[in-house]
Amino acid sequence: MRTQVRKWESDIMEVPDQTTLGRIPIRRLITGLWQMADQERDGKPFDLDKAAEDLLAYARAGFDTFDMADHYGNAEVVAGMVHKEMRDAGEAPPTILTKWCPEPGAMTAGVVREGVETALARLKVESIDVMQLHWWLYTSPEYLDAMEHLMRLREEGLIREIGLTNFDAAHLKMLISNGIEIASNQVCFSLLDRRAVRELSAVARKHDVAILAFGTLAGGFLSSRWSGSDEPVEIEDWSRMKYKRFIDAAGGWPVYQDLLETLGEVAEKHGVSISNVASAWVLDHAAVRATIIGARLGETQHRSDNLRALGLTFDDEDRASIDVAINNLADIPGDCGDEYRKPPFLTASGDLSHHLNALPPVFPVIEVPGPAKRTRAVSGSVWETKAGFSRAVRDGRHIAVSGTTATTPSGDPVCPGDAEGQTIYILDKILGAVESLGGDITDVIRTRIYLRNSSDWEVVSAVHAHVFADVLPANTLFGGVDLIGPYEVEIEADAIVVRQ
């Protein structure tokens, strides 16, 4: 790797502010490497030595916190080259945040260890500063196993802190209630996408979980380059493909241009760029620990400009004008991370339903012998074996889901004593059974909820209302029930499948 530093690199005197993520020091401006996947797309030639040289310049200029993932092309390899170069030179190496994004399925200790060790090998380090988990389907409950095993690997020293990426408020809260120690949650957060301002920020602040914001500049759309420009007909790079979908979901090109006009006025007043205003607005939120600004290594760099966001302070006039502009935008639907799990799929490749539909059923499906042609789904719960029942049975179009508690396949209770957390887990499990038998959430026509303590009815009902807000099945709620086992709530459901 060529290690010379260009003259303009040494002229940068300031460095990004530092903060902490658990026990790890990080910069408030994190260098994101996800665009390497685009730069290497379709076998494009890409000089890894040159990329490492450019990334080394970032680190030596103080932008020495890197974010990447197992599917960002050779990002882990390049970051590892820089890490080694700086270690060998006696310099403090960069802080490494990476992500593990496995397909849903069994998360044994061996599977999780292999995922971590693969990243260690690509990075050529002995310990990863922050390992972040992305999980595709909440209905596939094995992510709880993955988190437990990650905690054990942290005890071994293979990772230093555990993070999440694209988890919503409900599941972040549920994991914390289940005893998982989480340092961060990385989510999309910008002036265009303000979902993280809602419940997620409150949960993160309450439990000292750092929100790491990506998409803050909307792939470069929140910059002066696009102010007053015509709507693009074709977009070639993945980043802008993705964030153009956010612009469309937020109301389209005209209201986005109105936003840029307002940001331009604030920027001119403070002598900064539109991008600075966009970054500062996100950093101004108390739950946000840092923003992730993507780098296209070997193409462009905006480090000196990005630094100005850290020194920008809004006055009441600024906040009022920005609020007017964003209030004209439509809210991005759902919660953080929903864009990867349900329509509208606001991702670079668009509709991900083909990917999700290609995943195997959450629970094994067994055909029942006999003329009725029934099928049944089994979750592997010890109660199913002890009491002789299936998690769900389908007869024709009808799916009946057994009374379901927050129980892992090994029989351990999830979120002991927490009715809200148990309800989140239970409804995921119920929907996993319905989907395994060919239905989906829109097919659910009835639910019955049994509570040990009647006083839990509000928090349990709130979770039910959140999950079934667009379905509104018939529902019955029972309180003061002497439930079997260490559970606060049990739920059963019925669904009628519309599609053949």
Short mmCIF file of C-alpha atoms in Angstrom, two decimals:
data_model
loop_
_atom_site.label_atom_id
_atom_site.label_comp_id
_atom_site.label_asym_id
_atom_site.label_seq_id
_atom_site.Cartn_x
_atom_site.Cartn_y
_atom_site.Cartn_z
CA MET A 1 0.00 0.00 0.00
CA ARG A 2 1.31 3.44 -0.90
CA THR A 3 1.48 5.51 2.27
CA GLN A 4 2.33 9.04 1.17
CA VAL A 5 -0.09 11.70 2.37
CA ARG A 6 -1.10 14.46 -0.03
CA LYS A 7 -0.24 18.02 0.96
CA TRP A 8 -3.84 19.08 1.36
CA GLU A 9 -4.31 16.31 3.92
CA SER A 10 -1.73 17.82 6.25
CA ASP A 11 -3.37 21.23 5.97
CA ILE A 12 -6.47 20.01 7.80
CA MET A 13 -5.89 21.11 11.38
CA GLU A 14 -9.23 20.24 12.96
CA VAL A 15 -10.57 16.75 13.56
CA PRO A 16 -14.12 15.54 14.31
CA ASP A 17 -15.31 15.67 17.90
CA GLN A 18 -15.03 12.47 19.87
CA THR A 19 -17.69 10.70 21.90
CA THR A 20 -18.18 7.19 23.24
CA LEU A 21 -20.15 4.14 22.24
CA GLY A 22 -20.19 1.87 25.28
CA ARG A 23 -16.51 1.58 26.13
CA ILE A 24 -15.38 2.56 22.65
CA PRO A 25 -14.26 6.07 21.66
CA ILE A 26 -15.72 7.09 18.30
CA ARG A 27 -15.87 10.21 16.18
CA ARG A 28 -19.15 12.09 15.84
CA LEU A 29 -18.55 11.98 12.10
CA ILE A 30 -18.07 8.36 11.06
CA THR A 31 -16.65 7.41 7.67
CA GLY A 32 -19.08 5.02 5.99
CA LEU A 33 -17.82 2.51 3.43
CA TRP A 34 -21.05 1.08 2.04
CA GLN A 35 -20.49 2.73 -1.34
CA MET A 36 -17.59 0.36 -1.95
CA ALA A 37 -20.24 -2.23 -2.82
CA ASP A 38 -21.41 0.08 -5.60
CA GLN A 39 -17.88 0.89 -6.72
CA GLU A 40 -17.16 -2.83 -7.10
CA ARG A 41 -20.58 -3.67 -8.58
CA ASP A 42 -20.73 -6.09 -11.53
CA GLY A 43 -17.01 -6.81 -11.33
CA LYS A 44 -15.86 -3.23 -11.87
CA PRO A 45 -12.07 -2.97 -11.57
CA PHE A 46 -11.18 -1.51 -8.19
CA ASP A 47 -7.69 -0.88 -6.85
CA LEU A 48 -7.72 -2.01 -3.22
CA ASP A 49 -4.25 -0.56 -2.55
CA LYS A 50 -5.37 2.83 -3.84
CA ALA A 51 -8.59 2.60 -1.82
CA ALA A 52 -6.56 1.81 1.30
CA GLU A 53 -4.26 4.75 0.61
CA ASP A 54 -7.26 7.07 0.37
CA LEU A 55 -8.83 5.62 3.52
CA LEU A 56 -5.53 6.00 5.37
CA ALA A 57 -5.68 9.71 4.53
CA TYR A 58 -9.10 9.85 6.20
CA ALA A 59 -7.73 8.22 9.34
CA ARG A 60 -4.69 10.46 9.55
CA ALA A 61 -6.92 13.51 9.11
CA GLY A 62 -8.85 12.45 12.22
CA PHE A 63 -11.73 10.71 10.45
CA ASP A 64 -10.64 7.47 12.05
CA THR A 65 -13.93 5.73 12.86
CA PHE A 66 -14.98 3.46 9.99
CA ASP A 67 -18.35 1.78 9.44
CA MET A 68 -18.76 -1.19 7.10
CA ALA A 69 -20.48 -4.57 6.73
CA ASP A 70 -19.89 -8.11 5.52
CA HIS A 71 -21.61 -7.28 2.19
CA TYR A 72 -19.96 -3.92 1.40
CA GLY A 73 -17.66 -5.39 -1.19
CA ASN A 74 -14.07 -5.44 0.10
CA ALA A 75 -14.68 -2.74 2.72
CA GLU A 76 -13.54 -4.96 5.60
CA VAL A 77 -10.39 -5.92 3.70
CA VAL A 78 -9.48 -2.31 2.91
CA ALA A 79 -10.20 -1.15 6.47
CA GLY A 80 -8.02 -3.99 7.74
CA MET A 81 -5.16 -2.86 5.51
CA VAL A 82 -5.36 0.63 7.03
CA HIS A 83 -5.61 -0.77 10.55
CA LYS A 84 -2.43 -2.81 10.03
CA GLU A 85 -0.58 0.07 8.38
CA MET A 86 -1.25 2.34 11.33
CA ARG A 87 -0.40 -0.33 13.90
CA ASP A 88 2.88 -1.06 12.17
CA ALA A 89 3.68 2.67 12.10
CA GLY A 90 3.08 2.96 15.85
CA GLU A 91 -0.07 5.05 15.31
CA ALA A 92 -3.41 4.58 17.04
CA PRO A 93 -5.42 2.44 14.61
CA PRO A 94 -8.94 3.36 13.44
CA THR A 95 -12.04 2.28 15.30
CA ILE A 96 -13.85 -0.47 13.39
CA LEU A 97 -17.62 -0.81 13.28
CA THR A 98 -18.84 -3.63 11.08
CA LYS A 99 -22.08 -5.50 10.54
CA TRP A 100 -23.08 -9.12 10.30
CA CYS A 101 -26.20 -9.67 8.19
CA PRO A 102 -26.94 -13.42 8.20
CA GLU A 103 -29.87 -15.11 6.53
CA PRO A 104 -32.55 -16.08 9.09
CA GLY A 105 -32.09 -19.57 10.44
CA ALA A 106 -30.54 -21.47 13.30
CA MET A 107 -28.11 -19.27 15.22
CA THR A 108 -26.00 -21.84 17.01
CA ALA A 109 -22.83 -20.89 18.87
CA GLY A 110 -20.83 -22.23 15.91
CA VAL A 111 -22.77 -20.22 13.31
CA VAL A 112 -22.35 -16.97 15.24
CA ARG A 113 -18.67 -17.61 15.94
CA GLU A 114 -18.06 -18.27 12.25
CA GLY A 115 -19.72 -14.98 11.34
CA VAL A 116 -17.50 -13.05 13.74
CA GLU A 117 -14.34 -14.95 12.83
CA THR A 118 -14.94 -14.30 9.12
CA ALA A 119 -14.96 -10.57 9.83
CA LEU A 120 -11.86 -10.89 12.02
CA ALA A 121 -10.02 -12.67 9.20
CA ARG A 122 -10.98 -10.07 6.60
CA LEU A 123 -10.01 -7.24 8.92
CA LYS A 124 -6.89 -9.05 10.15
CA VAL A 125 -7.53 -7.95 13.73
CA GLU A 126 -7.88 -9.85 16.99
CA SER A 127 -10.95 -7.98 18.21
CA ILE A 128 -13.73 -6.00 16.50
CA ASP A 129 -14.60 -2.75 18.23
CA VAL A 130 -18.34 -2.92 17.47
CA MET A 131 -20.17 -5.82 15.83
CA GLN A 132 -23.64 -4.79 14.66
CA LEU A 133 -26.38 -7.30 13.84
CA HIS A 134 -28.93 -6.83 11.07
CA TRP A 135 -31.86 -9.27 11.09
CA TRP A 136 -34.25 -9.65 8.20
CA LEU A 137 -37.34 -11.14 9.86
CA TYR A 138 -38.56 -10.48 13.39
CA THR A 139 -40.88 -13.46 12.91
CA SER A 140 -37.77 -15.65 12.83
CA PRO A 141 -36.84 -15.58 16.54
CA GLU A 142 -33.29 -16.91 16.28
CA TYR A 143 -31.85 -13.40 16.49
CA LEU A 144 -32.25 -13.74 20.26
CA ASP A 145 -29.87 -16.71 20.13
CA ALA A 146 -27.48 -14.69 17.96
CA MET A 147 -27.43 -11.86 20.50
CA GLU A 148 -26.80 -14.24 23.39
CA HIS A 149 -23.87 -15.80 21.55
CA LEU A 150 -22.48 -12.38 20.64
CA MET A 151 -22.47 -11.51 24.33
CA ARG A 152 -20.41 -14.63 25.03
CA LEU A 153 -17.96 -13.73 22.24
CA ARG A 154 -17.68 -10.29 23.79
CA GLU A 155 -16.68 -11.96 27.06
CA GLU A 156 -13.98 -13.84 25.11
CA GLY A 157 -12.69 -10.56 23.72
CA LEU A 158 -13.45 -11.25 20.04
CA ILE A 159 -15.69 -8.19 20.01
CA ARG A 160 -15.73 -5.22 22.36
CA GLU A 161 -19.28 -3.90 22.00
CA ILE A 162 -22.53 -5.17 20.46
CA GLY A 163 -24.68 -3.01 18.22
CA LEU A 164 -27.77 -3.35 16.08
CA THR A 165 -28.62 -1.98 12.70
CA ASN A 166 -32.11 -1.20 11.42
CA PHE A 167 -33.96 -2.36 14.54
CA ASP A 168 -37.21 -0.62 15.46
CA ALA A 169 -38.13 0.76 18.87
CA ALA A 170 -40.25 -2.22 19.95
CA HIS A 171 -37.59 -4.83 19.27
CA LEU A 172 -34.79 -2.73 20.73
CA LYS A 173 -36.83 -2.42 23.91
CA MET A 174 -37.62 -6.14 23.91
CA LEU A 175 -33.96 -7.14 23.55
CA ILE A 176 -32.94 -4.86 26.40
CA SER A 177 -35.72 -6.29 28.58
CA ASN A 178 -34.35 -9.75 27.81
CA GLY A 179 -30.96 -8.81 29.25
CA ILE A 180 -29.06 -8.11 26.01
CA GLU A 181 -26.48 -5.34 26.46
CA ILE A 182 -26.65 -3.12 23.40
CA ALA A 183 -24.35 -0.18 22.79
CA SER A 184 -25.84 1.22 19.58
CA ASN A 185 -28.53 1.02 16.93
CA GLN A 186 -27.68 2.26 13.43
CA VAL A 187 -30.70 3.58 11.52
CA CYS A 188 -31.61 5.89 8.66
CA PHE A 189 -32.19 9.42 10.00
CA SER A 190 -32.35 12.65 8.04
CA LEU A 191 -34.50 15.70 7.36
CA LEU A 192 -36.31 13.52 4.81
CA ASP A 193 -36.63 10.50 7.12
CA ARG A 194 -37.54 11.47 10.67
CA ARG A 195 -38.81 8.11 11.94
CA ALA A 196 -36.03 7.94 14.54
CA VAL A 197 -37.39 11.08 16.23
CA ARG A 198 -40.37 9.06 17.38
CA GLU A 199 -40.31 6.28 19.97
CA LEU A 200 -36.85 5.01 19.03
CA SER A 201 -35.14 8.12 20.38
CA ALA A 202 -37.00 7.84 23.67
CA VAL A 203 -36.04 4.18 24.10
CA ALA A 204 -32.42 4.87 23.15
CA ARG A 205 -32.07 7.75 25.60
CA LYS A 206 -33.71 5.81 28.44
CA HIS A 207 -31.32 2.88 28.04
CA ASP A 208 -28.19 4.78 26.92
CA VAL A 209 -28.17 3.20 23.48
CA ALA A 210 -26.35 5.34 20.94
CA ILE A 211 -28.23 6.09 17.74
CA LEU A 212 -25.85 6.10 14.78
CA ALA A 213 -27.49 7.94 11.90
CA PHE A 214 -26.89 6.98 8.29
CA GLY A 215 -28.49 8.50 5.22
CA THR A 216 -28.09 11.94 6.83
CA LEU A 217 -27.23 13.53 3.48
CA ALA A 218 -29.61 11.25 1.53
CA GLY A 219 -26.84 9.99 -0.72
CA GLY A 220 -25.82 13.57 -1.56
CA PHE A 221 -29.33 14.80 -2.39
CA LEU A 222 -29.24 17.08 0.67
CA SER A 223 -26.63 19.35 -0.88
CA SER A 224 -26.42 22.49 -2.97
CA ARG A 225 -25.64 20.40 -6.05
CA TRP A 226 -29.34 19.54 -6.43
CA SER A 227 -30.82 22.89 -5.41
CA GLY A 228 -32.99 24.20 -8.26
CA SER A 229 -32.19 21.23 -10.50
CA ASP A 230 -34.57 19.19 -12.58
CA GLU A 231 -35.68 15.79 -11.32
CA PRO A 232 -33.24 13.14 -12.62
CA VAL A 233 -34.62 10.64 -15.11
CA GLU A 234 -31.92 8.00 -14.62
CA ILE A 235 -29.70 7.39 -11.61
CA GLU A 236 -26.71 5.09 -11.86
CA ASP A 237 -25.26 4.78 -8.35
CA TRP A 238 -26.99 2.71 -5.69
CA SER A 239 -26.88 5.41 -3.03
CA ARG A 240 -28.94 7.90 -5.02
CA MET A 241 -31.24 5.15 -6.31
CA LYS A 242 -32.11 4.45 -2.70
CA TYR A 243 -32.58 8.00 -1.48
CA LYS A 244 -34.55 9.10 -4.52
CA ARG A 245 -37.16 6.64 -3.25
CA PHE A 246 -37.16 8.49 0.08
CA ILE A 247 -37.69 11.80 -1.75
CA ASP A 248 -40.66 10.29 -3.60
CA ALA A 249 -42.09 8.85 -0.37
CA ALA A 250 -41.67 12.22 1.36
CA GLY A 251 -43.85 13.96 -1.21
CA GLY A 252 -41.80 14.22 -4.37
CA TRP A 253 -39.37 16.56 -6.09
CA PRO A 254 -41.22 19.91 -5.61
CA VAL A 255 -41.46 19.69 -1.78
CA TYR A 256 -37.89 18.39 -1.65
CA GLN A 257 -36.79 21.46 -3.63
CA ASP A 258 -38.66 23.67 -1.16
CA LEU A 259 -36.71 21.99 1.64
CA LEU A 260 -33.42 22.65 -0.15
CA GLU A 261 -34.38 26.30 -0.58
CA THR A 262 -34.96 26.68 3.16
CA LEU A 263 -31.75 24.83 4.02
CA GLY A 264 -29.92 27.09 1.58
CA GLU A 265 -31.18 30.19 3.38
CA VAL A 266 -30.04 28.83 6.76
CA ALA A 267 -26.70 27.79 5.27
CA GLU A 268 -26.08 31.21 3.74
CA LYS A 269 -26.90 32.91 7.04
CA HIS A 270 -24.25 30.87 8.88
CA GLY A 271 -21.69 30.69 6.09
CA VAL A 272 -21.88 26.92 5.78
CA SER A 273 -23.16 24.42 3.21
CA ILE A 274 -26.59 22.82 2.87
CA SER A 275 -24.98 19.50 3.76
CA ASN A 276 -23.66 21.06 6.98
CA VAL A 277 -27.17 22.14 7.92
CA ALA A 278 -28.56 18.66 7.19
CA SER A 279 -25.87 16.97 9.31
CA ALA A 280 -26.14 19.47 12.16
CA TRP A 281 -29.92 19.02 12.32
CA VAL A 282 -29.50 15.28 12.93
CA LEU A 283 -26.58 15.71 15.35
CA ASP A 284 -28.70 18.19 17.32
CA HIS A 285 -30.93 15.35 18.53
CA ALA A 286 -29.89 14.16 21.98
CA ALA A 287 -30.22 10.44 21.15
CA VAL A 288 -27.86 10.70 18.17
CA ARG A 289 -24.26 9.96 19.08
CA ALA A 290 -22.80 10.22 15.57
CA THR A 291 -23.65 10.47 11.90
CA ILE A 292 -22.21 8.23 9.19
CA ILE A 293 -21.15 10.06 6.04
CA GLY A 294 -20.38 7.84 3.07
CA ALA A 295 -17.07 8.00 1.25
CA ARG A 296 -16.46 7.10 -2.38
CA LEU A 297 -12.78 6.29 -2.09
CA GLY A 298 -10.69 7.53 -4.97
CA GLU A 299 -13.46 9.75 -6.33
CA THR A 300 -14.48 12.59 -4.00
CA GLN A 301 -13.92 13.76 -0.45
CA HIS A 302 -15.63 16.50 1.58
CA ARG A 303 -13.93 16.13 4.94
CA SER A 304 -13.06 19.77 5.58
CA ASP A 305 -16.60 20.84 4.68
CA ASN A 306 -18.20 18.11 6.82
CA LEU A 307 -16.30 19.38 9.87
CA ARG A 308 -18.24 22.63 9.78
CA ALA A 309 -21.42 20.79 10.77
CA LEU A 310 -19.99 20.17 14.23
CA GLY A 311 -19.64 23.88 14.92
CA LEU A 312 -23.06 24.90 13.65
CA THR A 313 -25.62 26.02 16.25
CA PHE A 314 -29.18 26.80 15.23
CA ASP A 315 -31.11 29.73 16.66
CA ASP A 316 -34.89 29.86 17.14
CA GLU A 317 -35.39 31.42 13.71
CA ASP A 318 -33.43 28.62 12.04
CA ARG A 319 -35.39 25.92 13.83
CA ALA A 320 -38.72 27.55 12.99
CA SER A 321 -37.96 27.84 9.27
CA ILE A 322 -36.66 24.28 9.08
CA ASP A 323 -39.74 23.01 10.94
CA VAL A 324 -42.01 24.70 8.40
CA ALA A 325 -40.14 23.06 5.53
CA ILE A 326 -40.15 19.54 7.00
CA ASN A 327 -43.81 19.84 8.03
CA ASN A 328 -44.62 20.11 4.33
CA LEU A 329 -43.01 16.71 3.76
CA ALA A 330 -44.94 13.47 4.11
CA ASP A 331 -43.80 11.20 6.93
CA ILE A 332 -41.88 8.10 5.87
CA PRO A 333 -44.21 5.27 6.92
CA GLY A 334 -43.51 2.79 9.68
CA ASP A 335 -40.58 2.56 12.06
CA CYS A 336 -36.85 2.46 11.51
CA GLY A 337 -35.74 -0.50 9.42
CA ASP A 338 -39.19 -1.20 7.98
CA GLU A 339 -37.87 -0.31 4.53
CA TYR A 340 -36.03 -3.67 4.51
CA ARG A 341 -38.96 -5.73 5.75
CA LYS A 342 -42.23 -4.44 4.28
CA PRO A 343 -43.65 -2.13 1.61
CA PRO A 344 -42.79 0.48 0.61
CA PHE A 345 -39.33 -1.02 0.19
CA LEU A 346 -37.12 2.08 0.19
CA THR A 347 -33.86 0.41 -0.74
CA ALA A 348 -31.35 0.72 -3.56
CA SER A 349 -32.79 -2.31 -5.34
CA GLY A 350 -36.40 -1.38 -4.61
CA ASP A 351 -38.92 -4.12 -3.84
CA LEU A 352 -37.30 -6.77 -1.62
CA SER A 353 -40.35 -9.04 -1.49
CA HIS A 354 -38.66 -11.46 -3.90
CA HIS A 355 -35.77 -11.81 -1.44
CA LEU A 356 -38.01 -12.21 1.60
CA ASN A 357 -40.29 -14.68 -0.21
CA ALA A 358 -37.25 -16.76 -1.14
CA LEU A 359 -36.38 -17.31 2.52
CA PRO A 360 -37.48 -20.66 3.95
CA PRO A 361 -40.56 -20.80 6.23
CA VAL A 362 -39.82 -19.66 9.77
CA PHE A 363 -41.23 -22.91 11.18
CA PRO A 364 -41.14 -26.39 9.64
CA VAL A 365 -44.38 -27.31 7.90
CA ILE A 366 -45.66 -30.88 8.02
CA GLU A 367 -48.45 -32.41 5.95
CA VAL A 368 -51.02 -34.25 8.07
CA PRO A 369 -51.90 -37.67 6.61
CA GLY A 370 -55.54 -38.17 5.70
CA PRO A 371 -58.22 -36.87 3.36
CA ALA A 372 -58.45 -33.42 5.01
CA LYS A 373 -55.09 -32.36 3.52
CA ARG A 374 -54.20 -30.32 6.58
CA THR A 375 -50.77 -28.88 7.26
CA ARG A 376 -49.28 -27.89 10.58
CA ALA A 377 -46.40 -25.68 11.68
CA VAL A 378 -44.16 -26.58 14.61
CA SER A 379 -42.00 -24.05 16.42
CA GLY A 380 -39.96 -26.56 18.41
CA SER A 381 -41.21 -25.33 21.77
CA VAL A 382 -40.86 -27.89 24.56
CA TRP A 383 -44.53 -27.29 25.36
CA GLU A 384 -45.58 -28.62 21.96
CA THR A 385 -43.94 -31.95 22.75
CA LYS A 386 -45.10 -32.09 26.37
CA ALA A 387 -48.73 -31.25 25.63
CA GLY A 388 -49.02 -32.76 22.15
CA PHE A 389 -50.03 -29.85 19.94
CA SER A 390 -48.86 -27.87 16.92
CA ARG A 391 -48.01 -24.20 16.91
CA ALA A 392 -50.58 -23.77 14.14
CA VAL A 393 -52.78 -25.91 11.89
CA ARG A 394 -54.12 -25.01 8.46
CA ASP A 395 -57.33 -26.59 7.21
CA GLY A 396 -58.30 -25.25 3.81
CA ARG A 397 -58.13 -21.48 4.11
CA HIS A 398 -58.38 -21.47 7.92
CA ILE A 399 -55.23 -21.19 10.08
CA ALA A 400 -55.65 -21.72 13.82
CA VAL A 401 -52.69 -20.66 15.98
CA SER A 402 -52.38 -22.23 19.43
CA GLY A 403 -52.07 -20.22 22.61
CA THR A 404 -48.55 -18.81 22.37
CA THR A 405 -46.23 -17.64 25.12
CA ALA A 406 -42.85 -15.94 24.99
CA THR A 407 -40.83 -19.14 25.09
CA THR A 408 -37.58 -19.96 23.32
CA PRO A 409 -37.31 -23.42 21.73
CA SER A 410 -35.21 -24.51 24.71
CA GLY A 411 -38.05 -23.56 27.04
CA ASP A 412 -36.61 -20.38 28.52
CA PRO A 413 -39.01 -17.47 29.05
CA VAL A 414 -38.36 -14.29 27.09
CA CYS A 415 -38.47 -10.94 28.94
CA PRO A 416 -39.35 -12.40 32.37
CA GLY A 417 -41.88 -10.25 34.18
CA ASP A 418 -42.32 -7.88 31.20
CA ALA A 419 -45.76 -8.23 29.60
CA GLU A 420 -44.97 -5.68 26.91
CA GLY A 421 -41.76 -7.42 25.80
CA GLN A 422 -43.46 -10.82 25.87
CA THR A 423 -46.29 -9.54 23.69
CA ILE A 424 -43.85 -8.28 21.07
CA TYR A 425 -42.17 -11.70 20.93
CA ILE A 426 -45.48 -13.60 20.94
CA LEU A 427 -47.05 -11.66 18.06
CA ASP A 428 -43.89 -12.14 16.00
CA LYS A 429 -44.12 -15.87 16.69
CA ILE A 430 -47.80 -16.00 15.78
CA LEU A 431 -47.18 -14.18 12.50
CA GLY A 432 -44.25 -16.50 11.80
CA ALA A 433 -46.61 -19.46 12.12
CA VAL A 434 -49.26 -17.84 9.90
CA GLU A 435 -46.68 -16.99 7.23
CA SER A 436 -45.17 -20.48 7.37
CA LEU A 437 -48.59 -21.88 6.48
CA GLY A 438 -49.07 -19.53 3.53
CA GLY A 439 -50.86 -16.58 5.14
CA ASP A 440 -49.79 -13.12 6.19
CA ILE A 441 -50.77 -10.48 8.72
CA THR A 442 -53.70 -9.25 6.61
CA ASP A 443 -55.32 -12.70 6.91
CA VAL A 444 -55.58 -12.56 10.73
CA ILE A 445 -59.27 -12.20 11.67
CA ARG A 446 -59.27 -12.86 15.44
CA THR A 447 -56.93 -12.72 18.42
CA ARG A 448 -57.51 -13.68 22.05
CA ILE A 449 -55.24 -12.34 24.76
CA TYR A 450 -54.92 -13.83 28.27
CA LEU A 451 -53.20 -11.78 30.99
CA ARG A 452 -51.92 -12.90 34.35
CA ASN A 453 -52.30 -9.35 35.68
CA SER A 454 -55.20 -7.23 34.48
CA SER A 455 -53.09 -4.13 35.13
CA ASP A 456 -50.98 -5.02 32.08
CA TRP A 457 -53.85 -4.49 29.68
CA GLU A 458 -52.74 -1.07 28.45
CA VAL A 459 -49.16 -1.92 27.49
CA VAL A 460 -50.22 -5.22 25.91
CA SER A 461 -53.06 -3.58 24.01
CA ALA A 462 -50.69 -0.86 22.78
CA VAL A 463 -48.41 -3.50 21.23
CA HIS A 464 -51.41 -5.25 19.67
CA ALA A 465 -52.64 -1.94 18.26
CA HIS A 466 -49.21 -1.16 16.79
CA VAL A 467 -48.88 -4.55 15.10
CA PHE A 468 -52.45 -4.77 13.78
CA ALA A 469 -53.08 -1.08 13.07
CA ASP A 470 -53.90 -1.77 9.41
CA VAL A 471 -55.70 -5.10 10.01
CA LEU A 472 -57.91 -4.57 13.09
CA PRO A 473 -58.92 -8.20 13.74
CA ALA A 474 -61.66 -9.16 16.17
CA ASN A 475 -60.17 -9.36 19.65
CA THR A 476 -61.00 -10.60 23.13
CA LEU A 477 -58.97 -9.70 26.23
CA PHE A 478 -59.04 -11.71 29.46
CA GLY A 479 -57.43 -10.53 32.70
CA GLY A 480 -56.51 -12.27 35.94
CA VAL A 481 -55.82 -15.63 34.29
CA ASP A 482 -53.77 -18.24 36.18
CA LEU A 483 -51.35 -18.90 33.32
CA ILE A 484 -49.19 -22.02 33.36
CA GLY A 485 -45.48 -21.24 33.60
CA PRO A 486 -43.55 -18.00 34.22
CA TYR A 487 -45.51 -15.93 31.71
CA GLU A 488 -47.40 -12.68 31.90
CA VAL A 489 -49.38 -13.10 28.70
CA GLU A 490 -50.61 -15.79 26.27
CA ILE A 491 -52.18 -15.11 22.87
CA GLU A 492 -53.95 -17.23 20.26
CA ALA A 493 -55.12 -16.27 16.78
CA ASP A 494 -57.14 -17.31 13.75
CA ALA A 495 -56.55 -16.38 10.13
CA ILE A 496 -58.43 -16.93 6.88
CA VAL A 497 -56.10 -17.02 3.86
CA VAL A 498 -57.45 -14.94 1.00
CA ARG A 499 -54.94 -15.95 -1.66
CA GLN A 500 -54.93 -19.46 -3.06
#
